[in-house]
Each structure stands twice: as structure tokens, then as C-alpha cells.
Amino acid sequence: MPEIFTYGFMQRAFIAGAIIGVICPAIGVFIVLRRLSMIGDTLSHVALAGVAAGMLGSIYPIYSALAFSIAAALGIEKLRQEFKDYAELSIAIMLSAGIGLATIFISMGKSNSSIFSYLFGSITLVNLQDIRTVAILGLIIMVSLIFLYRSLFYITFDEEAARLAGVPIKRVSLYFNILVAMTIAVSMRIVGILLVSSMMVVPVAAGMQVAKSFKQTMIYSVLFGLVAVLMGLFISFYWDLAPGGTIVLSGIFILISTLLFKNIKLKVTANHIKATA
Amino acid sequence: MPEIFTYGFMQRAFIAGAIIGVICPAIGVFIVLRRLSMIGDTLSHVALAGVAAGMLGSIYPIYSALAFSIAAALGIEKLRQEFKDYAELSIAIMLSAGIGLATIFISMGKSNSSIFSYLFGSITLVNLQDIRTVAILGLIIMVSLIFLYRSLFYITFDEEAARLAGVPIKRVSLYFNILVAMTIAVSMRIVGILLVSSMMVVPVAAGMQVAKSFKQTMIYSVLFGLVAVLMGLFISFYWDLAPGGTIVLSGIFILISTLLFKNIKLKVTANHIKATA
Amino acid sequence: SGQPAESDGVDHPPEPQVEKIKVFTSFYPYYDFALTVGGELVEVTSIVPASTEPHSFEPTPRILAELEKAEVFIYNGLEFEPWVDGVLELLSGKDIKIINASEGLDLISLEDHDHDHDDHDHDDHDHDHDEDEDEDHDHHHGEFDPHIWLDPMNAAKIAERIKDALSTVSSDNTDVFEENYSSFKAQLEELDVAFSKELEGIPSEDRKIIVSHSAFAYLARRYGIEEISVAGTSPHAEPTPAKLAELSKLAKAYNIKHIFFEVLANPKTAEVLSKEANLEPLVLYNMEGLTDEQQRTGEDYISLMYKNIESLKKALVK
Amino acid sequence: MEKVIEIKNVTFSYDTKMVLKEVSLEVFKGDFIGIVGPNGSAKTTLIKLLLGILEPQQGSIQLLGQAVKSFDQWHRIGYIAQKARDINAGFPATVEEIVAANLYMQTKPFKFLNKEQREKIDEVLSIVDMVDYKKRLIGSLSGGQQQRVFIARALVNNPELIIMDEPLVGVDVASQEKFYGLMALLNKSLGITLAMVSHDIGVITDKTNKVACLGNQSLFLHDSKSFNQTDYIKQVYGEGISLLHHQH
Amino acid sequence: MEKVIEIKNVTFSYDTKMVLKEVSLEVFKGDFIGIVGPNGSAKTTLIKLLLGILEPQQGSIQLLGQAVKSFDQWHRIGYIAQKARDINAGFPATVEEIVAANLYMQTKPFKFLNKEQREKIDEVLSIVDMVDYKKRLIGSLSGGQQQRVFIARALVNNPELIIMDEPLVGVDVASQEKFYGLMALLNKSLGITLAMVSHDIGVITDKTNKVACLGNQSLFLHDSKSFNQTDYIKQVYGEGISLLHHQH
Ligand SMILES: Nc1ncnc2c1ncn2[C@@H]1O[C@H](COP(=O)(O)OP(=O)(O)OP(=O)(O)O)[C@@H](O)[C@H]1O
Ligand SMILES: Nc1ncnc2c1ncn2[C@@H]1O[C@H](COP(=O)(O)OP(=O)(O)OP(=O)(O)O)[C@@H](O)[C@H]1O
Ligand SMILES: [Mg+2]
Ligand SMILES: [Mg+2]
Ligand SMILES: [Zn+2]
């Protein structure tokens, strides 16, 4: 057995990473196509406000963070209706509100430096309990996605037409938003916010480069997500680098490869046509 | 003179706030309409990577932060061409890359908790030197915006058509991106990143609710930006709250007011029509 | 001194004849020191309440307005409080005694502190930090480990400067401050002796502790302990897997049985290592802040330091 | 006869601008109604009201005997929007996936498309001559090709009523021909009710049995046979304008 | 005569799909050329090549005597895109602001519009009958109204060559009539060269002097007078299809 697998924490990292590497891109495809790419970043800042509020009100901070995140996700949906043509604006507004509240709560005292420990996890630090949580979350998400696949696809492509085709758009959107908020609030504490929010975006962007249908986009995104996690963990272990960052940069590396691959393919075809024409 | 104006630091806060309250929404109108609302957040995270890199390479961190921000702004522009139909995706990718690098650099040691001090300023702690910097930056930005107003408007509305109308879109985009990166990198250390990135978005969103033309959007956004700063500083002083967060929440308050105002206006007209019809 | 009743100045009936000296400190330890030295003659305010996470902390205008009336201001320096530059500027030119606690102390540079765990040559911890080759001040930012207050003798030096400052502000009460200071100093010396004595006789190869975040370099240096930290001085830095693996190997190699974590920091690192290398977790207080619990039970610098001795003893005495 | 659409005294305004004033309209099962009128005469607005996308300030609208507000049988209605082509060109979905999406009510969550459904998709795609493009990404099609995909999507559910807002915009002559052939088939043989907005007055009066003229906030319903195009043009656009398509 | 457009042996493919093969075309000053062809016959592609939005894999293209690659006098060319209406409906700009934007080359950075320019804007807006909508937000206009604004925008610069990709899509009859009247004026009196894609074969052959037929990766140039519509339809779409607009 190679050294990397002899450590319990690395074994756990591989398991947790594989789960995150599958669920985040799967849910991320819908997030990106709904133009909510930055929702991870926003919800994590809102969660910070939630933790601070929990500390102020002597509520268990994880609960208040979760409550804040879900409220924010619903708020974003509401704002999205006001800013139909600029979906990402609703995210930016919620981000501002989130950090604004967080700084005020923090300056009101009580919250201490442990506030950040509620936000930052690390993939190498997960324990069995964490894996169980992530696995359950993953299961809920995967089942929901299979169940909602068609309706989410339609809503994402064309909300109006989806409504007319009989998709209960309000309910589906609501459920999806809660799912996203839960994913972020729960898993950021376990594997770190960087990993969750990046995994929702970077593999999807890479997948969109090579896919020739929506289904393929889904498959490639998940595949790239998995590869990024595995590659990142290996590199991180053998080159002594921070695991979260390394996984994300592996994802970026995959993305750049797909971009190059696509552009080179275009060039080659062009030359081929030139040569044969 | 009311108590609030007797303090030198409040006087300086009002001056710096007024400048930020004008330049950020002015530049923000173009940012929001180009669908880059989250660029502030992304560039600040990239700047963090820059600071960490500077510490590793023994370069003065402010310079490396600025260099990283500008490189990121240009990278976003490049990615935007690959993801034409999902402009905000380029922002999300750059954010991931930024934090990814930052965590790796930070874990490579040397840098310590002081790294964050390069990102956070506070509007109540600006000195005369800071005000001079912000004022010069503000001047550069305002002159640039007046100079580029027409071309930016056209590029933002319809890039292809702008090119055909003779707008040098590459050069204008480049210059604009550098301007944005500079604004963020320079002012975040002075007044805090929260203020800079929120002021670029929230007043613009409010302005878009009431404006009836592009020019009005510009005017209202700046107006709302100014009001948010003044209101925020007053409230922060008299209610003893963190100034940055209070200013941002004042902006959010203005935004919600415009949204309500608009919806109520619609309702009233509707009822009026019902009554007279 | 530093008993619960005293550390909570609010409980005292106001003594009308004495105008209390307004002292502002950046965060907890200096609050404790100032209150101990000043006693009933001072009114101490900690700007960062119970050590809120310092990097996102923004002082409110109210506290800045009050700060303008301050007579003494004490802060740590070494970039520990990012907002302090602005505050100092605000106070410049005012008639106020400013104490930069880290000034004049023997500082530990972060570069030395960046342990190379492959060669464990302890002697390099005894080298003289005064020979500070690098005088380039442009380049000063964050070069030194800021956790100075965890060396009791540093605490004594800082307390002395607080005493001097208070005496200048209120020369009538010099005697009181002198007296408070000497009793505090005595306590600190007692503490110092306790540390040395309790850890006496431990062979140098056993004087190794693993901590979750590197906050104990000064304490470690003073008592000839080697601090091996999982994360750097930035609490957000993620431990690398290689580092975790190395630490677990080290723990086995040196027969280390315990890992220290701080109440205010992420306990997960400690948890993982304790599993991986079979380490028992112990708490070591860094006093960047007090928890609600600690405030309620009236803990302070001295009492928590004694708890640290107990923990260290448990880990080091085999 | 069964009323498929019933609009009663509907008034609608955008902000302060009234675009429809006490408009009424009845469409019966088997009708093919053409909706004509100058740009900005509220044709699209009328359709959006029909579909519940907009709500009238006054009056009532019923679809298939049910109030639009509480209508929930949208799968019985096919719709082709004027702005259907305003989709994000980068959206990674194939023609087939988009058409299949409209089968939402007929597919169980965990099931793939069955053979019958796949055949149905092929059928509607061949009606619009796009079977060969089944696996292509929507963004890689020409403007007219995209429009045809949306026509196919509206047909896939075997709707009882099809509402079309300028469906033939940018569609080439041969396909238009084919489309009208299909409409006649649907309308006459299958009894499907059709409502279609068009600027092609000549063709629309020829193909439909009723024409609704919009203009000046009002709606006038004509029988197609008695509908006099030249009169209409004069009335709506003023004297001196001849019907373009009849000039050459 | 002066060549306004010169396409020589141009070949273009999307990915592996060739859509134009060794196509050549010359358009002279004063020509009004119609470009016709079924959906997907590369009409829009040809225009994008002309405007340098796409680059040919082979062959050369010249505009006003200059290679497109290095062309820099875009203000001499007006363009109405097929997708012009795909603008963000929420963009807060008025009709006037959008038309004025095209005056970019004529306005100094720090100057407001002068009287002459404002009059020019009014002029082009009245050509498309949209003066009353000058202060309206673009997103609050009907589909056809938006299209008219983009026509006005193309005209505001007094271009020497106007390239139009289905500009009349969704525009009502009266405005179409008016538009063709204007085109005749621009073309005949002012000598402006026009190139226009349309599916309205009947009208286009009537109004233009040349017709370029696209199909099967090739381009055939006809003189409008000798262009036989029925033959064309048969040739391109096959037998059995009659010209729709001539049916009734
Ligand atoms: N969202 C809106 N806000 C304000 N006014 C609007 C809005 N949408 C449409 N209008 C106005 O309402 C009127 C009717 O618009 P509608 O889109 O229904 O016209 P239409 O008959 O479909 O025109 P077209 O033939 O151009 O498609 C127009 O004058 C238009 O300017
Ligand atoms: N971005 C693209 N990627 C791949 N193929 C494309 C792309 N754009 C167009 N095509 C294909 O190239 C061919 C020509 O497209 P083009 O848009 O030029 O047609 P057109 O003649 O303008 O059609 P229409 O009348 O429908 O507007 C079509 O078969 C289309 O599917
Ligand atoms: Mg319409
Ligand atoms: Mg086309
Ligand atoms: Zn610390």
C-alpha cells in the first residue's frame, strides 16, 4: 500500500472528497446555468452573520447559520424575481447584506475568534461522524436531483415554458434553494467553504467545454469533479501543499486543459479544412 | 455643531465616505450591467493571494496585491470571452483560483495573521494621506468615466454593435478593467473591502428601480450611494454600530424602499385604473 | 490581584472623589494587566470585546470618540491588531500615554519559528534574539510572532510599563500603582518559578509539545520546550496532509502522548491527530480572549497560566 | 359549443399606459383564430394575459372552462412565445432534450423516455424538418432552425389549444408552407383549437376562420371570409398604404 | 465601378461542418442585393464573415476596398443583426440613448449631443415611426418596436453600406411598407449600397436589383429581373412547394 493510504485521515479525506466531488458538480450544473455561480460564496458569508447572531443570542451557532443560509437562499430567489434580467445581482446584494450584518454583529461583541472555526473545515480533518453527515447529505441531494432532474432542467432552461408544461416551478425552486443552502451550510464546516463553492463551479465550467448535451454536461462535470479531488489530494500529500487549495487548482488545471483542447481542436479542423479545400 | 462633527475622525470619514459614495456607484453601474456584480468580492480574494505571494517572495505586499488584482481583472475579461453567455461564471472561476492560491501560499508558511490586515480598512480610521489617495483615485476614475462614458455605455449594451460603431472595445475594456482592479486594490485597504464592493452594487440596484434612462440610472445610483454613506455614518455614530456594516445596511434599506415604492406605485396605478375603468 | 470581584469594575460603588483614569486596551491580556496594576483607580475598556476575531473587527465610531478621552492606551503591536495603525494616528498629538507592549521585548522572528522538524537541534532556541540583523523597517510587517504575553516575564515587563504610564498620568497615586505592580510582579515571578519547577528534570529530548496553532513560542522558549505546531500563526491556514503525516510520525518517534489545542480555536486538528497518532488532547490557554464560561467563573491571566502548567506537566512528565 | 377561450371585459395597463380597454373575446373548440394588429397593439400582451403571465386589472379570463388564475392543466395548451429565441446561446442542451422537456407531465421522475415518447419527439421534429438536428446543441442552430425547434416543442404534448405569437418569424418559405399544412391538419382533422399572432395578414386571413384585430386598446372580431384586408389596412394604418404582399 | 463588397473563394466551417465552400460575391456601389436561402443555408454566417465576427478558413473578404481583417471604418457601415432583439430586457437605456450610441465616432468624449445630432436621431426615429417612444426604456417596447429601434440605429450614421439580417422580422405591414420606401430612397437617391437577408422572396426580388441564393454551401448570384421565383423555389426546396405568398 502506498504511504498515502496508510493514514486514516487520508483515507477519510478520499471518501469525503469523492462524495463532495460528486454532489457539488451535480448540483452545480443547475446553479451555474441559473446564473447563480457565486451563491456558495454569498451563502458562506451569510452563514458567518448567522454564527455571529447565534453567539449574540446564545443560540447554537450551527443552527442559526443554517437558518440564515436558508433565509438568504429564499431571499435570493425573491430578489431574482425583481432582477429577472440580472440574476447574479441578487447574489451580490445578498452578499453585501450578509457581510454587513456579520460585521455589525461581530462588533457588538460576544462573538470571539472561534467564530471562524464554524466556517472553516478542512478535508484532511474530517472524522467518521463528518463522513456520515456528508454521506447522508449526498444521498439526499442525489436522490432529489434524480427526482427533480426533469423539472430543474426545464426551469433552468426556460422558466415560463416550464410553468406552462406543468412544472410546479415555485415548489421546485424552493426545494432546490433549500438544498443548496443546506449543502453549503453543512459541508463548509466539514470540508471547508473553498472546496464546496469551487467544486460547484469549476468542474461545471470544464464540463460545459466538452459536453454535447445537457446529460453529458452533468456526466463530465461530475467526472472532472472527482478527478480534481483525487488529483488534488495526491499532489497535496506528496508536494506538501494545502489540500483545499490544491484540489481547487487541480480543477482549474482541468478547466484550462479543456479550454486549450477545445481551441486546439478548432484550429486543427480549420487547418484540415484549409488543406483539403 | 452637532457632536458628530466635532471629531476629526468623523470629519475624515464623511469626506472619504462621500468620495467612495460617488465613485463606487459610478463605476458600479457599468460593472452591474456587464454582469460582473461580484467582481469586488473576487478581486479582494485575489488580492489576498497577492499579499501572501508578496510575503513569500519578499515583495512589498501592496504591490503584489495590486499586480495580482490587475492580472485577475484581465483574466476575467479573457474568460468572459470563453463564457460569453455566462459572464458571471468567469468571476466565480477567478474567485476559486484566487482563494485556492491564497490558501496554498498561506500554508506555505511565513505569512501570519497579519496577512488579513492588508485587506481590511475602516472608514473611521482614514488619515489625511488616505483621503488624498482616495481623492486622486476618485479624480482619475471620474475623469476616465466622463471620457469613456459613451464607449462604455455602448460596450455594455451590445459589444458587437459597439465594435461596428467604431468603439475600440479591446482598449476600452482593458482600461476599464484596470480601473476596477485599481479601485478595489487601493481603496479596500483604506475603507475596507466590504464598503467598496457593496457600494458598487447596492446603490446601482436601487437606482435601476427608479431610473427611466441610462443617465438617470447613473445619477440615482450616485445619489443613493451618497445618501447610504451619510445615513450609515450617522446611524453608526449614534447607535454605536460598526460603520462599514451600517453604511451597507443603509444601502440595503434604500434598495428595499425603492423596491417597495415601485411595487406600491404599480398597485396604486392598477387600482386607479380599476376605479376609473 | 485580578480576583473576580476586582476585574469587574462595574460592581463597585462609584467613589465620587476620585476621577478614574481612562485606560483603553486592545484586547484581553492587557485589560487584565491594566486592571491589576491600576486597581480601583482606573476604568479599563477593552476595544475588542472578549477578543472578537481581530481581522474582521472594525471599531465603532462611539468607541473611537471615547478613545479620544483616553489617558492610556495599550496595544500588542506586531500586526496583531490590524486596525491599530489608524487608531494610533487618531491619538497622535494627543496627550495620551501609548504603550506598545511588544516594544523592547526579545522578539521571536517568524523565520526562526518556522520549524524544520527534520533536525531537532534545540540549541538554536537559545540563540540571542537581540542580534537583529534585519533592520529594514519597510519590511517589518508581520515578521515577528505576536503572542508575546504568554511569557510571564514579558507580562511583568509590560505591567511595569503600565505602572509607569499610570504614575505619570496620576502622580498622586504612584504609591498605589507601585504597590499593585510589585504584588503582581511577585505573582508572576511565583508563576515563573512554578513553571520551571514543575517542569524540572524533564530531559530535553522529552520537552516537545504539539499544539494546534502556533501561539506558544514565547512560553516554549522561556521554559526550554519545543513547540511543534500543526498550523501556522494564522488560524485559518489549513494543515497540509504531509504535515499531519509528519507530525504523527514525529509523535511516534519522540513518544509524544498529548496534543494541545486552544479553546477558541478549531479543535478538529487536534482531534484528527489524536486519533492518528494516539494523542490525548489537552487544553492550553492562549488568552487571546476569554470564553463566556471563563468570564463567569472569574478566570484571569494568572489562574489560567497555572492551568497551563498543569496541562504541560501532564504531557511532559513521564 | 365548448368555449376554449373566454375573455370578458378585460382591461390592462403597463404602469400608467392602458393598452387594452374592456376587451372581450370568445374562441370555440375547433376555431383557428388569427390575431393581427400593428406593432405595439397589445397582441403579445393579450396572449400573456391568456397564459396568466400578466394579470388583468379588470375583467375575467377563462381557459378550457377554468379561470386562468387557478388554471392547472397547462399541458393541454401549447405555446410558442414571440421571444422563444431569446434563450441563452450557451445553454448546453440538445434539440431532443429541449423537446423532451415538454413531456414533463408524461414522464415519471425516475424513468427515461420510453419508446413511444421518443417516437413522438421524432414525429414532431420531422414535422418541422429538424430530425437530423436532434443531437445538436440549441446554440449551434441558425435563427430559423431554433424557431422550428420551439414549434416542435409546442406540438409534442398533443395540446388541445395551441397559442402562437408570431411562430413563423425567420422561418423559411418551404417550412412555412409545411407548417400551415400541419396547422390545417391539426385544426380540421384533430379539432385542435389554434390562436396565432401574425403580421402576414394575407396568409392569416386565408388560413384562419376568425380574425381578431387589435388596435387602439380595442379588439374587433371578424369572420375571415368577410374580413376585408384592404379595408382593414386603411382602417388601422390609414389611407395610402397598400397591402405589401399583394403589390408585385 | 467601385466594389463595396468583394468575397473571393471563401470557405467556412463550424467545427467539422462546412457551411460555405469556395463562395465568391461582388457587390458594387449602388447595388441593393437580396440574400435568400432556406434556414441554415449560412446567410447569417456569410454576414458575420463580412463583418469580421467570424474568420474564413480560406479565401479573402474586402469591404470598401479594404481587407476585413484590418478594416477600421466601421462607422461607414450600418448593420442590423438577426439577433438584435436578444438584448437584456432589463437594461436601463432609452430608445434615444441607444440610437445616440451609434453616433460614437461623431461625438467628442466630453460633449453632449449637439442640436444637429439630436435632429438626426429624431429623423431616423421618425423614419421608423418611433419618435413618440424616444424616452421609453428599450425593455418596455413590443418586439416589433424594438426591431424598429435597431433599424433606426443602423441609419443614424449615414452609412454607405447597410447590411441587414432579416430586419423586418416581426415588423408590421405598414412599417414594412415605409421601410421599403426608405430603402428605395437611400438606394436610388443617395446611392447607398444595401445588402439584406430575407425570407420574403416575393418582396425581395421586387425591391432589389440582385439576388444571392445560398444553399448547399454555394452561392448563386442572379439579376433580380431574370430571377425566376418559381424555379428558385423548385430548385432549392424541391417540387411540390408553391410560393406561399402568392397562393391566395
Ligand atoms: N413591460 C412593459 N412595460 C411597459 N410597457 C410595455 C411593456 N411591454 C409592452 N409594453 C407596451 O405595451 C404595448 C403593447 O405591447 P405588446 O408587446 O403587447 O405589442 P404587440 O402587439 O405584441 O407588438 P409586436 O407586433 O411588436 O409584437 C406597446 O406599446 C409596448 O410599448
Ligand atoms: N455557432 C455555431 N456552431 C455550429 N454550427 C452553427 C453555428 N451557428 C450556425 N451553425 C450552423 O451553420 C449553418 C448556417 O447557419 P446560419 O445561422 O448562417 O443560417 P441562416 O442561413 O442564417 O439561417 P436562418 O434563415 O435560420 O437565419 C446552420 O446549419 C447552423 O446549424
Ligand atoms: Mg408581440
Ligand atoms: Mg440567419
Ligand atoms: Zn493566535
Short mmCIF file of N, CA, C and O in Angstrom, two decimals, chain A residues 159-196:
data_model
loop_
_atom_site.label_atom_id
_atom_site.label_comp_id
_atom_site.label_asym_id
_atom_site.label_seq_id
_atom_site.Cartn_x
_atom_site.Cartn_y
_atom_site.Cartn_z
N GLU A 159 -37.98 29.31 -17.68
CA GLU A 159 -38.90 29.22 -16.55
C GLU A 159 -40.38 29.31 -16.97
O GLU A 159 -41.22 28.56 -16.51
N GLU A 160 -40.65 30.26 -17.87
CA GLU A 160 -42.02 30.47 -18.32
C GLU A 160 -42.56 29.20 -18.98
O GLU A 160 -43.65 28.73 -18.66
N ALA A 161 -41.78 28.68 -19.93
CA ALA A 161 -42.23 27.48 -20.64
C ALA A 161 -42.41 26.32 -19.67
O ALA A 161 -43.33 25.52 -19.81
N ALA A 162 -41.54 26.25 -18.67
CA ALA A 162 -41.63 25.16 -17.70
C ALA A 162 -42.96 25.23 -16.96
O ALA A 162 -43.63 24.22 -16.77
N ARG A 163 -43.34 26.43 -16.59
CA ARG A 163 -44.62 26.59 -15.88
C ARG A 163 -45.77 26.08 -16.76
O ARG A 163 -46.65 25.35 -16.31
N LEU A 164 -45.71 26.45 -18.03
CA LEU A 164 -46.79 26.05 -18.93
C LEU A 164 -46.76 24.56 -19.23
O LEU A 164 -47.75 23.99 -19.64
N ALA A 165 -45.60 23.94 -19.03
CA ALA A 165 -45.54 22.49 -19.25
C ALA A 165 -45.99 21.74 -18.02
O ALA A 165 -45.96 20.51 -17.99
N GLY A 166 -46.37 22.46 -16.99
CA GLY A 166 -46.90 21.81 -15.81
C GLY A 166 -45.90 21.63 -14.69
O GLY A 166 -46.19 20.97 -13.69
N VAL A 167 -44.71 22.20 -14.81
CA VAL A 167 -43.73 22.07 -13.73
C VAL A 167 -44.14 23.00 -12.59
O VAL A 167 -44.38 24.19 -12.82
N PRO A 168 -44.24 22.49 -11.38
CA PRO A 168 -44.60 23.36 -10.24
C PRO A 168 -43.38 24.21 -9.87
O PRO A 168 -42.67 23.91 -8.91
N ILE A 169 -43.15 25.27 -10.64
CA ILE A 169 -41.87 25.96 -10.53
C ILE A 169 -41.59 26.54 -9.16
O ILE A 169 -40.47 26.54 -8.69
N LYS A 170 -42.64 27.04 -8.50
CA LYS A 170 -42.41 27.64 -7.19
C LYS A 170 -41.87 26.60 -6.22
O LYS A 170 -40.87 26.81 -5.54
N ARG A 171 -42.56 25.47 -6.17
CA ARG A 171 -42.17 24.44 -5.21
C ARG A 171 -40.78 23.89 -5.52
O ARG A 171 -39.95 23.70 -4.64
N VAL A 172 -40.54 23.64 -6.80
CA VAL A 172 -39.24 23.07 -7.18
C VAL A 172 -38.11 24.05 -6.85
O VAL A 172 -37.09 23.68 -6.28
N SER A 173 -38.32 25.33 -7.18
CA SER A 173 -37.30 26.33 -6.89
C SER A 173 -37.02 26.40 -5.39
O SER A 173 -35.88 26.45 -4.95
N LEU A 174 -38.10 26.42 -4.62
CA LEU A 174 -37.98 26.50 -3.18
C LEU A 174 -37.14 25.33 -2.65
O LEU A 174 -36.16 25.51 -1.93
N TYR A 175 -37.52 24.14 -3.07
CA TYR A 175 -36.82 22.96 -2.59
C TYR A 175 -35.36 22.99 -3.00
O TYR A 175 -34.47 22.70 -2.20
N PHE A 176 -35.12 23.38 -4.25
CA PHE A 176 -33.75 23.43 -4.74
C PHE A 176 -32.92 24.43 -3.93
O PHE A 176 -31.78 24.15 -3.55
N ASN A 177 -33.51 25.57 -3.64
CA ASN A 177 -32.77 26.59 -2.89
C ASN A 177 -32.42 26.12 -1.48
O ASN A 177 -31.33 26.38 -0.98
N ILE A 178 -33.37 25.45 -0.86
CA ILE A 178 -33.10 24.93 0.47
C ILE A 178 -31.98 23.89 0.41
O ILE A 178 -31.07 23.87 1.23
N LEU A 179 -32.03 23.08 -0.63
CA LEU A 179 -31.00 22.07 -0.85
C LEU A 179 -29.62 22.72 -0.95
O LEU A 179 -28.65 22.28 -0.32
N VAL A 180 -29.54 23.77 -1.74
CA VAL A 180 -28.26 24.47 -1.93
C VAL A 180 -27.78 25.05 -0.60
O VAL A 180 -26.63 24.88 -0.21
N ALA A 181 -28.69 25.72 0.10
CA ALA A 181 -28.31 26.34 1.37
C ALA A 181 -27.83 25.29 2.35
O ALA A 181 -26.81 25.48 3.04
N MET A 182 -28.53 24.17 2.40
CA MET A 182 -28.13 23.10 3.31
C MET A 182 -26.77 22.55 2.95
O MET A 182 -25.90 22.38 3.80
N THR A 183 -26.58 22.28 1.66
CA THR A 183 -25.30 21.74 1.21
C THR A 183 -24.16 22.64 1.66
O THR A 183 -23.16 22.17 2.20
N ILE A 184 -24.33 23.91 1.43
CA ILE A 184 -23.25 24.83 1.75
C ILE A 184 -23.06 24.95 3.25
O ILE A 184 -21.94 24.82 3.76
N ALA A 185 -24.16 25.17 3.96
CA ALA A 185 -24.03 25.39 5.40
C ALA A 185 -23.47 24.16 6.11
O ALA A 185 -22.64 24.27 7.02
N VAL A 186 -23.89 22.99 5.68
CA VAL A 186 -23.43 21.78 6.36
C VAL A 186 -22.00 21.42 5.94
O VAL A 186 -21.14 21.17 6.78
N SER A 187 -21.75 21.45 4.63
CA SER A 187 -20.45 20.91 4.25
C SER A 187 -19.30 21.90 4.40
O SER A 187 -18.15 21.48 4.47
N MET A 188 -19.59 23.19 4.48
CA MET A 188 -18.44 24.10 4.61
C MET A 188 -17.71 23.88 5.93
O MET A 188 -16.51 23.97 6.02
N ARG A 189 -18.46 23.56 6.95
CA ARG A 189 -17.88 23.29 8.25
C ARG A 189 -17.01 22.02 8.20
O ARG A 189 -16.04 21.88 8.92
N ILE A 190 -17.38 21.12 7.33
CA ILE A 190 -16.69 19.85 7.29
C ILE A 190 -15.48 19.87 6.36
O ILE A 190 -14.36 19.60 6.78
N VAL A 191 -15.71 20.24 5.10
CA VAL A 191 -14.58 20.20 4.17
C VAL A 191 -14.06 21.59 3.81
O VAL A 191 -13.09 21.72 3.07
N GLY A 192 -14.70 22.64 4.31
CA GLY A 192 -14.24 23.99 4.01
C GLY A 192 -15.03 24.61 2.88
O GLY A 192 -15.38 23.96 1.91
N ILE A 193 -15.31 25.90 3.06
CA ILE A 193 -16.16 26.59 2.10
C ILE A 193 -15.52 26.67 0.72
O ILE A 193 -16.18 26.59 -0.31
N LEU A 194 -14.19 26.82 0.70
CA LEU A 194 -13.49 26.93 -0.58
C LEU A 194 -13.82 25.74 -1.47
O LEU A 194 -14.16 25.89 -2.64
N LEU A 195 -13.73 24.57 -0.87
CA LEU A 195 -13.94 23.36 -1.63
C LEU A 195 -15.38 23.26 -2.12
O LEU A 195 -15.63 22.96 -3.29
N VAL A 196 -16.33 23.56 -1.24
CA VAL A 196 -17.73 23.42 -1.62
C VAL A 196 -18.06 24.37 -2.76
O VAL A 196 -18.59 23.97 -3.80
#
